[in-house]
PDB file of C-alpha atoms in Angstrom:
ATOM      1  CA  MET D   1      84.630 138.423 103.359  1.00  0.00           C
ATOM      2  CA  ALA D   2      85.693 141.981 104.514  1.00  0.00           C
ATOM      3  CA  ARG D   3      89.104 142.140 106.339  1.00  0.00           C
ATOM      4  CA  ARG D   4      89.474 143.799 109.781  1.00  0.00           C
ATOM      5  CA  SER D   5      92.129 145.715 111.051  1.00  0.00           C
ATOM      6  CA  ARG D   6      95.487 143.845 111.470  1.00  0.00           C
ATOM      7  CA  ARG D   7      96.164 142.333 114.591  1.00  0.00           C
ATOM      8  CA  PRO D   8      99.137 141.140 116.387  1.00  0.00           C
ATOM      9  CA  ILE D   9      99.234 137.405 117.294  1.00  0.00           C
ATOM     10  CA  GLN D  10      97.834 136.969 121.034  1.00  0.00           C
ATOM     11  CA  GLU D  11      99.483 135.572 123.740  1.00  0.00           C
ATOM     12  CA  GLY D  12      98.488 131.817 124.355  1.00  0.00           C
ATOM     13  CA  SER D  13      97.843 131.072 120.522  1.00  0.00           C
ATOM     14  CA  ALA D  14      99.102 128.093 118.825  1.00  0.00           C
ATOM     15  CA  ALA D  15     101.340 130.044 116.773  1.00  0.00           C
ATOM     16  CA  GLY D  16     102.803 131.763 119.864  1.00  0.00           C
ATOM     17  CA  THR D  17     103.378 128.428 121.480  1.00  0.00           C
ATOM     18  CA  LEU D  18     104.981 127.091 118.355  1.00  0.00           C
ATOM     19  CA  ASP D  19     107.231 130.222 118.551  1.00  0.00           C
ATOM     20  CA  GLU D  20     108.176 129.513 121.919  1.00  0.00           C
ATOM     21  CA  ILE D  21     109.150 125.639 121.165  1.00  0.00           C
ATOM     22  CA  GLU D  22     111.064 126.641 118.303  1.00  0.00           C
ATOM     23  CA  SER D  23     113.051 129.043 120.023  1.00  0.00           C
ATOM     24  CA  ALA D  24     113.550 126.939 122.943  1.00  0.00           C
ATOM     25  CA  GLY D  25     115.132 123.928 121.252  1.00  0.00           C
ATOM     26  CA  ASP D  26     115.744 124.389 117.504  1.00  0.00           C
ATOM     27  CA  ARG D  27     115.627 121.293 115.375  1.00  0.00           C
ATOM     28  CA  LEU D  28     114.720 117.952 117.451  1.00  0.00           C
ATOM     29  CA  VAL D  29     113.588 115.757 114.439  1.00  0.00           C
ATOM     30  CA  VAL D  30     111.729 112.757 115.068  1.00  0.00           C
ATOM     31  CA  TRP D  31     111.431 110.056 112.447  1.00  0.00           C
ATOM     32  CA  LEU D  32     108.900 107.517 112.344  1.00  0.00           C
ATOM     33  CA  ALA D  33     109.440 104.449 110.483  1.00  0.00           C
ATOM     34  CA  LYS D  34     108.032 101.848 112.805  1.00  0.00           C
ATOM     35  CA  ASN D  35     105.982 101.606 115.768  1.00  0.00           C
ATOM     36  CA  GLN D  36     104.417 105.022 114.943  1.00  0.00           C
ATOM     37  CA  ARG D  37     101.829 105.497 117.130  1.00  0.00           C
ATOM     38  CA  LEU D  38     103.959 104.596 120.291  1.00  0.00           C
ATOM     39  CA  LEU D  39     106.739 106.652 119.013  1.00  0.00           C
ATOM     40  CA  LEU D  40     104.511 109.446 118.325  1.00  0.00           C
ATOM     41  CA  ALA D  41     103.147 109.510 121.838  1.00  0.00           C
ATOM     42  CA  ILE D  42     106.578 109.387 123.275  1.00  0.00           C
ATOM     43  CA  ALA D  43     107.855 112.265 120.921  1.00  0.00           C
ATOM     44  CA  ALA D  44     104.932 114.674 121.827  1.00  0.00           C
ATOM     45  CA  GLY D  45     105.759 114.212 125.562  1.00  0.00           C
ATOM     46  CA  ILE D  46     109.380 114.904 125.016  1.00  0.00           C
ATOM     47  CA  LEU D  47     109.028 117.859 122.769  1.00  0.00           C
ATOM     48  CA  LEU D  48     106.405 119.461 125.378  1.00  0.00           C
ATOM     49  CA  ALA D  49     108.619 118.522 128.262  1.00  0.00           C
ATOM     50  CA  ALA D  50     111.954 119.618 126.889  1.00  0.00           C
ATOM     51  CA  GLY D  51     110.541 122.625 124.917  1.00  0.00           C
ATOM     52  CA  GLY D  52     112.238 121.321 121.975  1.00  0.00           C
ATOM     53  CA  TRP D  53     111.338 122.019 118.447  1.00  0.00           C
ATOM     54  CA  GLY D  54     110.386 118.846 116.387  1.00  0.00           C
ATOM     55  CA  TYR D  55     108.051 117.055 114.042  1.00  0.00           C
ATOM     56  CA  ALA D  56     106.815 113.628 113.696  1.00  0.00           C
ATOM     57  CA  SER D  57     106.447 112.845 109.901  1.00  0.00           C
ATOM     58  CA  THR D  58     104.537 109.754 108.625  1.00  0.00           C
ATOM     59  CA  THR D  59     105.200 110.179 105.083  1.00  0.00           C
ATOM     60  CA  SER D  60     104.630 107.173 102.684  1.00  0.00           C
ATOM     61  CA  GLN D  61     107.903 107.856 101.328  1.00  0.00           C
ATOM     62  CA  GLU D  62     111.041 107.224 103.306  1.00  0.00           C
ATOM     63  CA  THR D  63     113.285 110.323 104.060  1.00  0.00           C
ATOM     64  CA  SER D  64     116.482 110.136 102.153  1.00  0.00           C
ATOM     65  CA  SER D  65     119.877 111.183 103.446  1.00  0.00           C
ATOM     66  CA  ALA D  66     120.115 113.496 100.879  1.00  0.00           C
ATOM     67  CA  ALA D  67     117.059 115.613 101.545  1.00  0.00           C
ATOM     68  CA  ASP D  68     117.853 115.320 105.421  1.00  0.00           C
ATOM     69  CA  ALA D  69     121.266 116.878 104.585  1.00  0.00           C
ATOM     70  CA  ALA D  70     120.047 119.518 102.146  1.00  0.00           C
ATOM     71  CA  LEU D  71     117.497 120.820 105.037  1.00  0.00           C
ATOM     72  CA  ALA D  72     120.243 120.672 107.679  1.00  0.00           C
ATOM     73  CA  ALA D  73     122.675 122.760 105.482  1.00  0.00           C
ATOM     74  CA  ALA D  74     120.391 125.416 104.585  1.00  0.00           C
ATOM     75  CA  GLN D  75     119.245 125.712 108.423  1.00  0.00           C
ATOM     76  CA  ASN D  76     122.738 125.800 109.431  1.00  0.00           C
ATOM     77  CA  GLU D  77     124.122 128.308 106.446  1.00  0.00           C
ATOM     78  CA  TYR D  78     120.884 130.769 107.183  1.00  0.00           C
ATOM     79  CA  ARG D  79     121.886 130.954 110.984  1.00  0.00           C
ATOM     80  CA  THR D  80     125.260 131.368 110.415  1.00  0.00           C
ATOM     81  CA  ALA D  81     124.499 134.126 107.805  1.00  0.00           C
ATOM     82  CA  MET D  82     122.109 135.689 110.398  1.00  0.00           C
ATOM     83  CA  GLY D  83     125.182 135.859 112.716  1.00  0.00           C
ATOM     84  CA  GLY D  84     124.495 132.874 114.930  1.00  0.00           C
ATOM     85  CA  GLN D  85     126.282 129.621 115.227  1.00  0.00           C
ATOM     86  CA  PRO D  86     125.389 126.338 113.530  1.00  0.00           C
ATOM     87  CA  GLY D  87     123.382 124.337 116.220  1.00  0.00           C
ATOM     88  CA  GLU D  88     122.310 127.254 118.166  1.00  0.00           C
ATOM     89  CA  MET D  89     118.618 127.369 119.542  1.00  0.00           C
ATOM     90  CA  THR D  90     117.840 130.826 118.178  1.00  0.00           C
ATOM     91  CA  ILE D  91     118.644 132.786 115.155  1.00  0.00           C
ATOM     92  CA  PRO D  92     120.016 136.386 116.036  1.00  0.00           C
ATOM     93  CA  GLU D  93     118.441 139.387 114.180  1.00  0.00           C
ATOM     94  CA  PRO D  94     121.319 141.511 112.221  1.00  0.00           C
ATOM     95  CA  ALA D  95     122.025 144.900 113.354  1.00  0.00           C
ATOM     96  CA  ASN D  96     121.774 145.950 109.719  1.00  0.00           C
ATOM     97  CA  PRO D  97     118.031 145.690 108.404  1.00  0.00           C
ATOM     98  CA  GLU D  98     118.909 145.918 105.046  1.00  0.00           C
ATOM     99  CA  ALA D  99     121.382 143.125 105.322  1.00  0.00           C
ATOM    100  CA  ALA D 100     118.846 140.902 107.393  1.00  0.00           C
ATOM    101  CA  ARG D 101     116.342 141.768 104.332  1.00  0.00           C
ATOM    102  CA  GLN D 102     118.812 140.322 101.765  1.00  0.00           C
ATOM    103  CA  ILE D 103     119.794 137.191 103.783  1.00  0.00           C
ATOM    104  CA  ARG D 104     116.075 136.531 104.204  1.00  0.00           C
ATOM    105  CA  GLU D 105     115.339 136.823 100.520  1.00  0.00           C
ATOM    106  CA  GLU D 106     118.220 134.589  99.534  1.00  0.00           C
ATOM    107  CA  PHE D 107     117.419 131.940 102.032  1.00  0.00           C
ATOM    108  CA  ALA D 108     113.674 132.040 101.228  1.00  0.00           C
ATOM    109  CA  ALA D 109     114.565 130.951  97.752  1.00  0.00           C
ATOM    110  CA  ARG D 110     117.212 128.458  99.332  1.00  0.00           C
ATOM    111  CA  PHE D 111     114.603 126.651 101.306  1.00  0.00           C
ATOM    112  CA  ALA D 112     112.137 126.694  98.714  1.00  0.00           C
ATOM    113  CA  GLN D 113     114.533 125.056  96.325  1.00  0.00           C
ATOM    114  CA  VAL D 114     115.272 122.356  98.949  1.00  0.00           C
ATOM    115  CA  GLY D 115     111.343 121.903  99.323  1.00  0.00           C
ATOM    116  CA  GLN D 116     110.810 121.505  95.575  1.00  0.00           C
ATOM    117  CA  ASP D 117     113.883 119.174  95.114  1.00  0.00           C
ATOM    118  CA  HIS D 118     112.644 116.835  98.079  1.00  0.00           C
ATOM    119  CA  LEU D 119     109.046 117.334  97.458  1.00  0.00           C
ATOM    120  CA  GLY D 120     106.897 114.602  99.269  1.00  0.00           C
ATOM    121  CA  THR D 121     109.530 113.873 102.257  1.00  0.00           C
ATOM    122  CA  GLY D 122     109.326 115.226 105.553  1.00  0.00           C
ATOM    123  CA  PRO D 123     112.453 117.383 105.152  1.00  0.00           C
ATOM    124  CA  GLY D 124     110.929 118.922 101.955  1.00  0.00           C
ATOM    125  CA  ALA D 125     107.826 119.858 103.735  1.00  0.00           C
ATOM    126  CA  VAL D 126     109.841 121.413 106.771  1.00  0.00           C
ATOM    127  CA  ALA D 127     111.998 123.477 104.067  1.00  0.00           C
ATOM    128  CA  PHE D 128     108.605 124.866 103.001  1.00  0.00           C
ATOM    129  CA  LEU D 129     107.670 125.961 106.496  1.00  0.00           C
ATOM    130  CA  GLU D 130     110.992 127.344 106.912  1.00  0.00           C
ATOM    131  CA  THR D 131     110.264 129.273 103.611  1.00  0.00           C
ATOM    132  CA  GLY D 132     106.790 130.430 104.994  1.00  0.00           C
ATOM    133  CA  LYS D 133     108.515 131.712 108.012  1.00  0.00           C
ATOM    134  CA  ILE D 134     110.860 133.742 106.344  1.00  0.00           C
ATOM    135  CA  GLN D 135     108.435 135.342 103.852  1.00  0.00           C
ATOM    136  CA  GLN D 136     106.476 136.210 106.967  1.00  0.00           C
ATOM    137  CA  ALA D 137     109.358 138.101 108.545  1.00  0.00           C
ATOM    138  CA  LEU D 138     109.908 139.829 105.015  1.00  0.00           C
ATOM    139  CA  GLY D 139     106.037 140.876 105.180  1.00  0.00           C
ATOM    140  CA  ASN D 140     105.131 138.681 102.261  1.00  0.00           C
ATOM    141  CA  ALA D 141     101.905 137.333 103.330  1.00  0.00           C
ATOM    142  CA  PRO D 142     100.710 135.740  99.956  1.00  0.00           C
ATOM    143  CA  ALA D 143     104.151 134.026  99.536  1.00  0.00           C
ATOM    144  CA  ALA D 144     104.148 132.585 102.916  1.00  0.00           C
ATOM    145  CA  ILE D 145     100.559 131.278 102.447  1.00  0.00           C
ATOM    146  CA  ALA D 146     101.779 129.660  99.106  1.00  0.00           C
ATOM    147  CA  SER D 147     104.707 127.979 100.947  1.00  0.00           C
ATOM    148  CA  TYR D 148     102.563 126.455 103.612  1.00  0.00           C
ATOM    149  CA  THR D 149     100.116 125.346 101.335  1.00  0.00           C
ATOM    150  CA  THR D 150     102.505 123.684  99.084  1.00  0.00           C
ATOM    151  CA  GLY D 151     103.945 122.056 102.273  1.00  0.00           C
ATOM    152  CA  LEU D 152     100.843 120.659 103.330  1.00  0.00           C
ATOM    153  CA  ASP D 153      99.738 119.382  99.852  1.00  0.00           C
ATOM    154  CA  SER D 154     103.028 117.305  99.721  1.00  0.00           C
ATOM    155  CA  LEU D 155     102.150 115.337 103.126  1.00  0.00           C
ATOM    156  CA  PRO D 156      99.521 112.614 103.803  1.00  0.00           C
ATOM    157  CA  GLU D 157      96.483 113.551 105.218  1.00  0.00           C
ATOM    158  CA  ALA D 158      97.297 112.122 108.745  1.00  0.00           C
ATOM    159  CA  ASP D 159     100.943 113.405 109.023  1.00  0.00           C
ATOM    160  CA  ALA D 160     101.285 115.247 112.218  1.00  0.00           C
ATOM    161  CA  LEU D 161     103.792 117.835 110.398  1.00  0.00           C
ATOM    162  CA  ARG D 162     100.573 119.248 108.752  1.00  0.00           C
ATOM    163  CA  GLY D 163      99.618 120.535 112.345  1.00  0.00           C
ATOM    164  CA  PHE D 164     102.832 122.853 112.306  1.00  0.00           C
ATOM    165  CA  LEU D 165     102.063 123.984 108.942  1.00  0.00           C
ATOM    166  CA  TRP D 166      98.237 124.878 109.568  1.00  0.00           C
ATOM    167  CA  THR D 167      99.516 126.761 112.517  1.00  0.00           C
ATOM    168  CA  ARG D 168     101.719 128.912 110.701  1.00  0.00           C
ATOM    169  CA  LEU D 169      98.946 129.358 107.945  1.00  0.00           C
ATOM    170  CA  GLY D 170      96.689 130.338 110.526  1.00  0.00           C
ATOM    171  CA  SER D 171      98.932 133.150 112.002  1.00  0.00           C
ATOM    172  CA  VAL D 172      99.415 134.631 108.586  1.00  0.00           C
ATOM    173  CA  TYR D 173      95.562 134.848 108.207  1.00  0.00           C
ATOM    174  CA  GLU D 174      95.260 136.298 111.943  1.00  0.00           C
ATOM    175  CA  ALA D 175      97.875 138.778 111.358  1.00  0.00           C
ATOM    176  CA  ASP D 176      95.703 140.009 108.378  1.00  0.00           C
ATOM    177  CA  GLY D 177      92.666 140.022 110.219  1.00  0.00           C
ATOM    178  CA  GLN D 178      91.055 137.243 108.108  1.00  0.00           C
ATOM    179  CA  TRP D 179      89.519 135.651 110.952  1.00  0.00           C
ATOM    180  CA  ALA D 180      87.427 133.135 109.262  1.00  0.00           C
ATOM    181  CA  GLU D 181      90.068 131.816 107.536  1.00  0.00           C
ATOM    182  CA  ALA D 182      92.179 131.567 110.413  1.00  0.00           C
ATOM    183  CA  ALA D 183      89.593 129.594 112.568  1.00  0.00           C
ATOM    184  CA  GLU D 184      89.258 127.215 109.832  1.00  0.00           C
ATOM    185  CA  VAL D 185      93.106 126.170 109.639  1.00  0.00           C
ATOM    186  CA  TYR D 186      93.640 126.363 113.097  1.00  0.00           C
ATOM    187  CA  ALA D 187      90.495 124.077 113.692  1.00  0.00           C
ATOM    188  CA  LYS D 188      92.325 121.596 111.121  1.00  0.00           C
ATOM    189  CA  ALA D 189      95.480 121.513 113.407  1.00  0.00           C
ATOM    190  CA  GLY D 190      93.207 121.039 116.524  1.00  0.00           C
ATOM    191  CA  ALA D 191      91.597 118.049 115.037  1.00  0.00           C
ATOM    192  CA  LEU D 192      94.827 116.605 113.824  1.00  0.00           C
ATOM    193  CA  LYS D 193      95.349 113.751 116.615  1.00  0.00           C
ATOM    194  CA  GLY D 194      99.192 113.326 116.065  1.00  0.00           C
ATOM    195  CA  TYR D 195      99.861 117.241 116.544  1.00  0.00           C
ATOM    196  CA  ALA D 196     101.496 117.600 119.663  1.00  0.00           C
ATOM    197  CA  ILE D 197      99.973 121.449 120.632  1.00  0.00           C
ATOM    198  CA  ARG D 198      96.506 120.349 118.973  1.00  0.00           C
ATOM    199  CA  ALA D 199      94.729 121.821 121.903  1.00  0.00           C
ATOM    200  CA  GLY D 200      96.372 124.996 121.695  1.00  0.00           C
ATOM    201  CA  ALA D 201      95.332 125.064 118.214  1.00  0.00           C
ATOM    202  CA  SER D 202      91.789 124.514 119.051  1.00  0.00           C
ATOM    203  CA  ALA D 203      91.859 127.341 121.540  1.00  0.00           C
ATOM    204  CA  SER D 204      93.197 129.751 118.552  1.00  0.00           C
ATOM    205  CA  ALA D 205      90.353 128.432 116.566  1.00  0.00           C
ATOM    206  CA  ILE D 206      87.870 129.227 119.153  1.00  0.00           C
ATOM    207  CA  ARG D 207      89.423 132.658 119.446  1.00  0.00           C
ATOM    208  CA  SER D 208      89.250 133.251 115.868  1.00  0.00           C
ATOM    209  CA  TYR D 209      85.689 132.209 115.458  1.00  0.00           C
ATOM    210  CA  ILE D 210      84.623 134.860 118.004  1.00  0.00           C
ATOM    211  CA  HIS D 211      86.427 137.437 116.071  1.00  0.00           C
ATOM    212  CA  ALA D 212      84.908 136.402 112.877  1.00  0.00           C
ATOM    213  CA  GLY D 213      81.413 136.644 114.197  1.00  0.00           C
ATOM    214  CA  GLN D 214      80.657 132.937 114.447  1.00  0.00           C
ATOM    215  CA  PRO D 215      79.637 132.311 118.117  1.00  0.00           C
ATOM    216  CA  SER D 216      77.892 129.056 117.439  1.00  0.00           C
ATOM    217  CA  ALA D 217      81.071 127.477 116.081  1.00  0.00           C
ATOM    218  CA  ALA D 218      83.159 128.781 118.828  1.00  0.00           C
ATOM    219  CA  LEU D 219      80.981 127.289 121.445  1.00  0.00           C
ATOM    220  CA  GLY D 220      80.687 124.006 119.698  1.00  0.00           C
ATOM    221  CA  LEU D 221      84.544 123.828 119.383  1.00  0.00           C
ATOM    222  CA  ALA D 222      84.914 125.052 123.020  1.00  0.00           C
ATOM    223  CA  ASP D 223      82.720 121.779 124.087  1.00  0.00           C
ATOM    224  CA  GLN D 224      84.607 119.590 121.889  1.00  0.00           C
ATOM    225  CA  LEU D 225      88.018 120.842 123.469  1.00  0.00           C
ATOM    226  CA  GLN D 226      86.472 120.352 126.914  1.00  0.00           C
ATOM    227  CA  ALA D 227      85.501 116.898 126.092  1.00  0.00           C
ATOM    228  CA  SER D 228      88.826 115.854 124.375  1.00  0.00           C
ATOM    229  CA  ALA D 229      91.122 117.797 126.654  1.00  0.00           C
ATOM    230  CA  PRO D 230      89.463 118.278 130.147  1.00  0.00           C
ATOM    231  CA  GLY D 231      92.846 119.445 131.418  1.00  0.00           C
ATOM    232  CA  PHE D 232      93.561 121.957 129.081  1.00  0.00           C
ATOM    233  CA  VAL D 233      92.801 125.458 130.583  1.00  0.00           C
ATOM    234  CA  LEU D 234      92.005 128.293 127.965  1.00  0.00           C
ATOM    235  CA  ALA D 235      93.514 131.748 128.725  1.00  0.00           C
ATOM    236  CA  GLU D 236      91.428 133.936 131.323  1.00  0.00           C
ATOM    237  CA  SER D 237      90.572 136.394 128.683  1.00  0.00           C
ATOM    238  CA  LEU D 238      89.149 133.612 126.283  1.00  0.00           C
ATOM    239  CA  GLN D 239      87.475 131.793 129.171  1.00  0.00           C
ATOM    240  CA  ALA D 240      85.610 135.258 129.795  1.00  0.00           C
ATOM    241  CA  GLU D 241      84.488 135.425 126.283  1.00  0.00           C
ATOM    242  CA  VAL D 242      83.273 131.872 125.910  1.00  0.00           C
ATOM    243  CA  ALA D 243      81.371 132.400 129.124  1.00  0.00           C
ATOM    244  CA  GLU D 244      79.688 135.782 127.610  1.00  0.00           C
ATOM    245  CA  LEU D 245      78.697 133.685 124.539  1.00  0.00           C
ATOM    246  CA  ARG D 246      77.103 130.898 126.553  1.00  0.00           C
ATOM    247  CA  TYR D 247      75.276 133.518 128.632  1.00  0.00           C
ATOM    248  CA  ALA D 248      73.991 135.163 125.524  1.00  0.00           C
ATOM    249  CA  ALA D 249      72.875 131.889 123.873  1.00  0.00           C
ATOM    250  CA  ALA D 250      71.076 130.941 126.980  1.00  0.00           C
ATOM    251  CA  GLN D 251      69.186 134.326 127.039  1.00  0.00           C
ATOM    252  CA  ALA D 252      68.253 133.745 123.616  1.00  0.00           C
ATOM    253  CA  ASP D 253      66.506 130.144 124.104  1.00  0.00           C
TER     254      ASP D 253
END
């Protein structure tokens, strides 16, 4: 499809919400080995109430201490290299842009190696998530897409961690004006029952469908979202766009 002009990620998008969660509380990891449904529901509530970053992974392979340790070491060393302290919630931006670029390039490779070394585990998938985020910051969209896709392919279909990867993938497509592609992956994240911010992902899919010129898909998903999450409120601007589409559809009948 023809690409439209680049647009920044809009306020209220699922990717924006994920950024807020990550910056508010950086690495709350929820491992599910038993009682997965109950723990997942509790974890989602804690994550949203506390504003913490986390994921619930239901990979068939149990997470090894080596994978967990490798991921934690890479995260802490990246934060330290960027000028922060281990365990801090946010990663500072170095004053020297060239130094920041070199650090990001080094740790993109480091996280990618952790992902490959522990492919098929929760920490391995998070390593690919981290890789993609750094590649996005470097402006390397194709590499970010490849990293997120590798992380997705390494996880079972029902794993809640896929929601974070799909949302990030959607943010890459959105930034490049590939609205149909963005809508597709945002919709997948919104349909994933274990994903804590699935309603926000569905809202991003609705907005992307509108930009892609697919009003029927946008309205259909808006109806599904209203039925599945009646308490969720779309951003005012998106509400107005959906209302305009409904009016146009009614006039056409």
